[in-house]
XYZ file of C-alpha atoms in Angstrom:
279
model
C 0.000 0.000 0.000
C 1.374 3.399 -0.941
C 1.662 5.600 2.160
C 2.811 8.659 0.223
C 0.176 11.372 0.351
C -1.216 12.461 -2.974
C -2.015 16.078 -3.734
C -4.424 17.514 -6.232
C -2.767 19.585 -8.968
C -2.725 23.317 -8.374
C -5.744 25.034 -9.912
C -4.292 27.660 -12.249
C -7.551 29.250 -13.366
C -7.728 33.070 -13.031
C -10.422 32.939 -10.337
C -8.510 30.382 -8.294
C -5.382 32.507 -8.599
C -7.195 35.609 -7.349
C -8.672 33.658 -4.448
C -5.287 32.189 -3.535
C -3.610 35.594 -3.545
C -6.467 37.127 -1.547
C -5.977 34.453 1.126
C -2.253 35.162 1.097
C -2.822 38.888 1.614
C -5.295 38.201 4.420
C -2.746 35.950 6.121
C -0.064 38.649 5.823
C -2.445 41.205 7.314
C -3.308 38.867 10.192
C 0.385 38.362 10.936
C 0.806 42.132 10.933
C -1.925 42.454 13.557
C -0.252 39.781 15.686
C 3.078 41.629 15.515
C 1.450 44.898 16.551
C -0.286 43.167 19.468
C 3.090 41.905 20.681
C 4.808 45.287 20.331
C 2.181 47.731 21.563
C 4.778 50.363 22.409
C 5.569 50.598 18.709
C 1.920 51.292 17.909
C 1.745 53.979 20.603
C 4.909 55.580 19.224
C 3.383 55.592 15.746
C 0.290 57.388 17.055
C 2.339 60.037 18.859
C 4.638 60.619 15.897
C 1.633 60.797 13.578
C 0.083 63.588 15.646
C 3.404 65.449 15.728
C 3.711 65.180 11.949
C 0.232 66.632 11.500
C 1.180 69.584 13.695
C 4.444 70.117 11.834
C 2.567 70.049 8.532
C -0.006 72.604 9.697
C 2.492 75.155 11.053
C 3.872 76.424 7.694
C 0.362 76.542 6.215
C -0.963 78.632 9.099
C 2.063 80.926 8.925
C 1.800 81.398 5.150
C -1.902 82.225 5.187
C -1.563 84.611 8.113
C -0.165 87.056 5.517
C -2.457 86.311 2.584
C -5.830 84.795 1.873
C -4.925 82.919 -1.293
C -1.835 81.549 -3.045
C -1.977 80.499 -6.701
C -5.737 80.046 -6.411
C -5.504 77.924 -3.257
C -7.121 79.045 -0.007
C -5.935 77.933 3.414
C -8.819 75.462 3.675
C -7.959 73.960 0.282
C -4.349 73.370 1.313
C -5.487 71.785 4.593
C -7.576 69.349 2.545
C -4.487 68.572 0.470
C -2.385 68.091 3.614
C -4.909 65.590 4.933
C -4.905 63.646 1.676
C -1.106 63.621 1.739
C -1.176 62.119 5.236
C -3.670 59.493 4.117
C -1.577 58.646 1.056
C 1.708 58.319 2.944
C -0.064 56.280 5.613
C -1.439 53.860 3.025
C 1.927 53.508 1.320
C 3.679 52.881 4.636
C 1.021 50.405 5.731
C 0.812 48.333 2.550
C 4.116 48.526 0.652
C 6.703 50.600 2.510
C 8.416 47.936 4.579
C 8.565 45.612 1.574
C 10.469 48.193 -0.451
C 13.047 48.597 2.314
C 13.532 44.810 2.381
C 14.222 44.456 -1.344
C 17.996 44.808 -1.033
C 18.113 42.019 1.566
C 15.956 39.767 -0.612
C 18.486 40.046 -3.437
C 21.834 40.234 -1.633
C 21.104 37.620 1.059
C 19.401 35.106 -1.203
C 16.000 35.365 0.505
C 14.418 35.864 -2.904
C 15.285 32.254 -3.789
C 12.721 30.911 -1.325
C 10.067 33.341 -2.509
C 10.530 32.413 -6.164
C 9.638 28.745 -5.604
C 6.335 29.430 -3.851
C 3.124 28.787 -5.849
C 2.139 32.461 -5.904
C 3.062 35.490 -7.955
C 6.447 36.476 -6.536
C 6.088 40.138 -7.427
C 2.771 40.294 -5.579
C 4.205 38.457 -2.588
C 7.281 40.649 -2.117
C 5.142 43.775 -2.493
C 2.541 42.788 0.111
C 4.445 40.414 2.409
C 4.976 42.887 5.255
C 1.993 44.970 6.354
C 1.993 47.588 9.106
C -1.526 47.912 10.565
C -0.298 50.626 12.974
C -0.116 53.020 10.014
C -3.913 52.876 9.784
C -3.920 55.614 12.433
C -2.089 57.959 10.061
C -4.582 57.094 7.326
C -7.509 57.993 9.583
C -5.778 61.130 10.885
C -5.251 62.297 7.318
C -8.933 61.781 6.544
C -9.890 63.785 9.644
C -7.592 66.661 8.625
C -9.044 66.577 5.107
C -12.536 66.641 6.593
C -11.654 69.689 8.700
C -10.345 71.417 5.591
C -13.528 70.632 3.660
C -15.632 72.005 6.515
C -13.576 75.215 6.490
C -14.228 75.739 2.773
C -17.888 76.292 3.599
C -19.143 74.128 0.729
C -19.892 70.424 0.816
C -18.516 68.330 -2.062
C -21.059 66.627 -4.287
C -21.203 62.872 -4.732
C -19.617 63.334 -8.166
C -16.739 65.299 -6.634
C -16.105 62.513 -4.138
C -16.167 59.870 -6.884
C -13.668 61.847 -8.962
C -11.404 62.426 -5.967
C -11.508 58.743 -4.998
C -10.639 57.521 -8.495
C -7.742 59.950 -8.916
C -6.509 59.285 -5.367
C -6.423 55.517 -5.927
C -4.700 56.022 -9.277
C -2.176 58.235 -7.506
C -1.590 55.500 -4.941
C -0.885 52.987 -7.711
C 1.445 55.436 -9.478
C 3.463 56.169 -6.340
C 3.589 52.489 -5.370
C 4.878 51.661 -8.851
C 7.476 54.439 -8.721
C 8.655 53.265 -5.293
C 8.760 49.644 -6.454
C 10.742 50.554 -9.570
C 13.376 52.222 -7.408
C 13.451 49.203 -5.092
C 13.988 46.892 -8.078
C 17.285 48.669 -8.704
C 18.564 46.303 -6.001
C 18.996 43.755 -8.801
C 21.699 46.007 -10.254
C 22.979 47.800 -7.140
C 24.246 46.520 -3.795
C 21.868 48.741 -1.822
C 19.003 51.070 -2.731
C 18.357 52.464 0.736
C 19.805 55.881 -0.111
C 17.626 56.121 -3.210
C 14.505 55.134 -1.289
C 15.293 57.671 1.444
C 15.622 60.363 -1.242
C 12.291 59.284 -2.746
C 10.583 59.598 0.629
C 12.079 63.060 1.106
C 10.772 64.121 -2.306
C 7.319 62.827 -1.370
C 7.127 65.465 1.363
C 6.665 68.029 -1.403
C 3.209 66.523 -1.856
C 2.061 68.511 1.170
C 1.726 71.510 -1.123
C -0.053 72.013 -4.474
C 2.148 71.514 -7.520
C 1.203 75.031 -8.638
C 3.312 76.365 -5.756
C 6.449 75.159 -7.557
C 8.283 76.326 -10.715
C 7.217 74.831 -14.049
C 10.085 72.327 -14.146
C 9.145 71.026 -10.690
C 5.489 70.770 -11.719
C 6.468 68.508 -14.605
C 8.628 66.430 -12.247
C 5.835 66.039 -9.689
C 3.328 65.083 -12.388
C 5.294 62.766 -14.683
C 8.274 61.272 -12.839
C 7.225 61.441 -9.192
C 3.432 61.591 -9.626
C 2.606 63.564 -6.493
C 0.060 65.641 -8.402
C -2.173 62.596 -8.894
C -1.763 61.596 -5.252
C -2.606 64.904 -3.569
C -3.127 67.994 -5.764
C -5.679 66.594 -8.221
C -7.745 64.707 -5.584
C -7.834 67.863 -3.444
C -8.993 69.893 -6.439
C -11.653 67.287 -7.168
C -13.083 67.282 -3.663
C -13.037 71.088 -3.303
C -14.377 72.089 -6.692
C -14.351 69.256 -9.172
C -12.012 68.455 -12.051
C -12.580 67.457 -15.645
C -13.315 63.833 -16.448
C -10.461 63.733 -18.934
C -8.058 64.177 -16.024
C -9.797 61.369 -14.145
C -9.532 59.117 -17.199
C -5.890 60.112 -17.710
C -5.054 59.136 -14.130
C -6.519 55.657 -14.671
C -4.658 55.250 -17.975
C -1.357 56.377 -16.436
C -1.811 54.007 -13.498
C -2.516 51.098 -15.853
C 0.542 51.897 -17.971
C 2.662 52.160 -14.816
C 1.581 48.689 -13.674
C 2.421 47.204 -17.085
C 5.824 48.908 -17.199
C 6.592 47.785 -13.651
C 5.745 44.206 -14.601
C 8.106 44.405 -17.586
C 10.850 45.791 -15.348
C 10.292 42.974 -12.859
C 10.495 40.315 -15.571
C 13.714 41.858 -16.892
C 15.203 41.970 -13.388
C 14.287 38.354 -12.644
C 15.825 37.190 -15.940
C 19.197 38.589 -14.934
C 18.960 37.550 -11.266
C 21.560 35.069 -10.094
C 21.021 33.482 -6.704
C 23.116 34.976 -3.921
C 23.413 31.504 -2.423
C 24.794 29.911 -5.589
């Protein structure tokens, strides 16, 4: 009698693949919650630092608008909305993909990627979502509260259409920034360490606290095309405070789709040239 256990072949249908990856993400999120429960001091520190960051972000805005009522068509309330959306965006990025980008160099140089490549899941998906930080949800909520305060100060409530436009562009901006961050992290396949580059990227992201119209033309192009902060903060804030054209909404979706495709091509190219660090 054969005592060796038999296993059914892996279902490779699209629906089964989506279900399998959804279960994987849920498991990663559950592990993140367990880690936070074990290190509660870290969660408390995140809350305190999040509140401090909100205060630091508000100070220059309050100082600037104490001398004027409007800058480049933006009122103080409008910029507060943008600041809140920036906090929500950075919180989401830190919660869902940030730690994974910092780990990319170790995956490549220490051979940890070898074990990930042989698992029956999409490796790119796994390394992007493996580490989740639920404590960053506080920063996401704080950003939404700040944005809500800004909307209340404008004196006009956004319509349902405005909210839909803002949500679509905001999510597209999240995808664009996540792709840009991932592309920089993938440089680990060619470089020994990408930490300095990622730190520079995070510093540049702080410019998203202000509308792109506050910057010179060259910087506006940079923050729209290369580091798409405009889609992450400026355009969603404009949508929720006054509405934007649908062509811009459609363009954000198209750009996000193209970014995902290009990132996939970059990943495939990087994997083709990858040689195991343990070999």
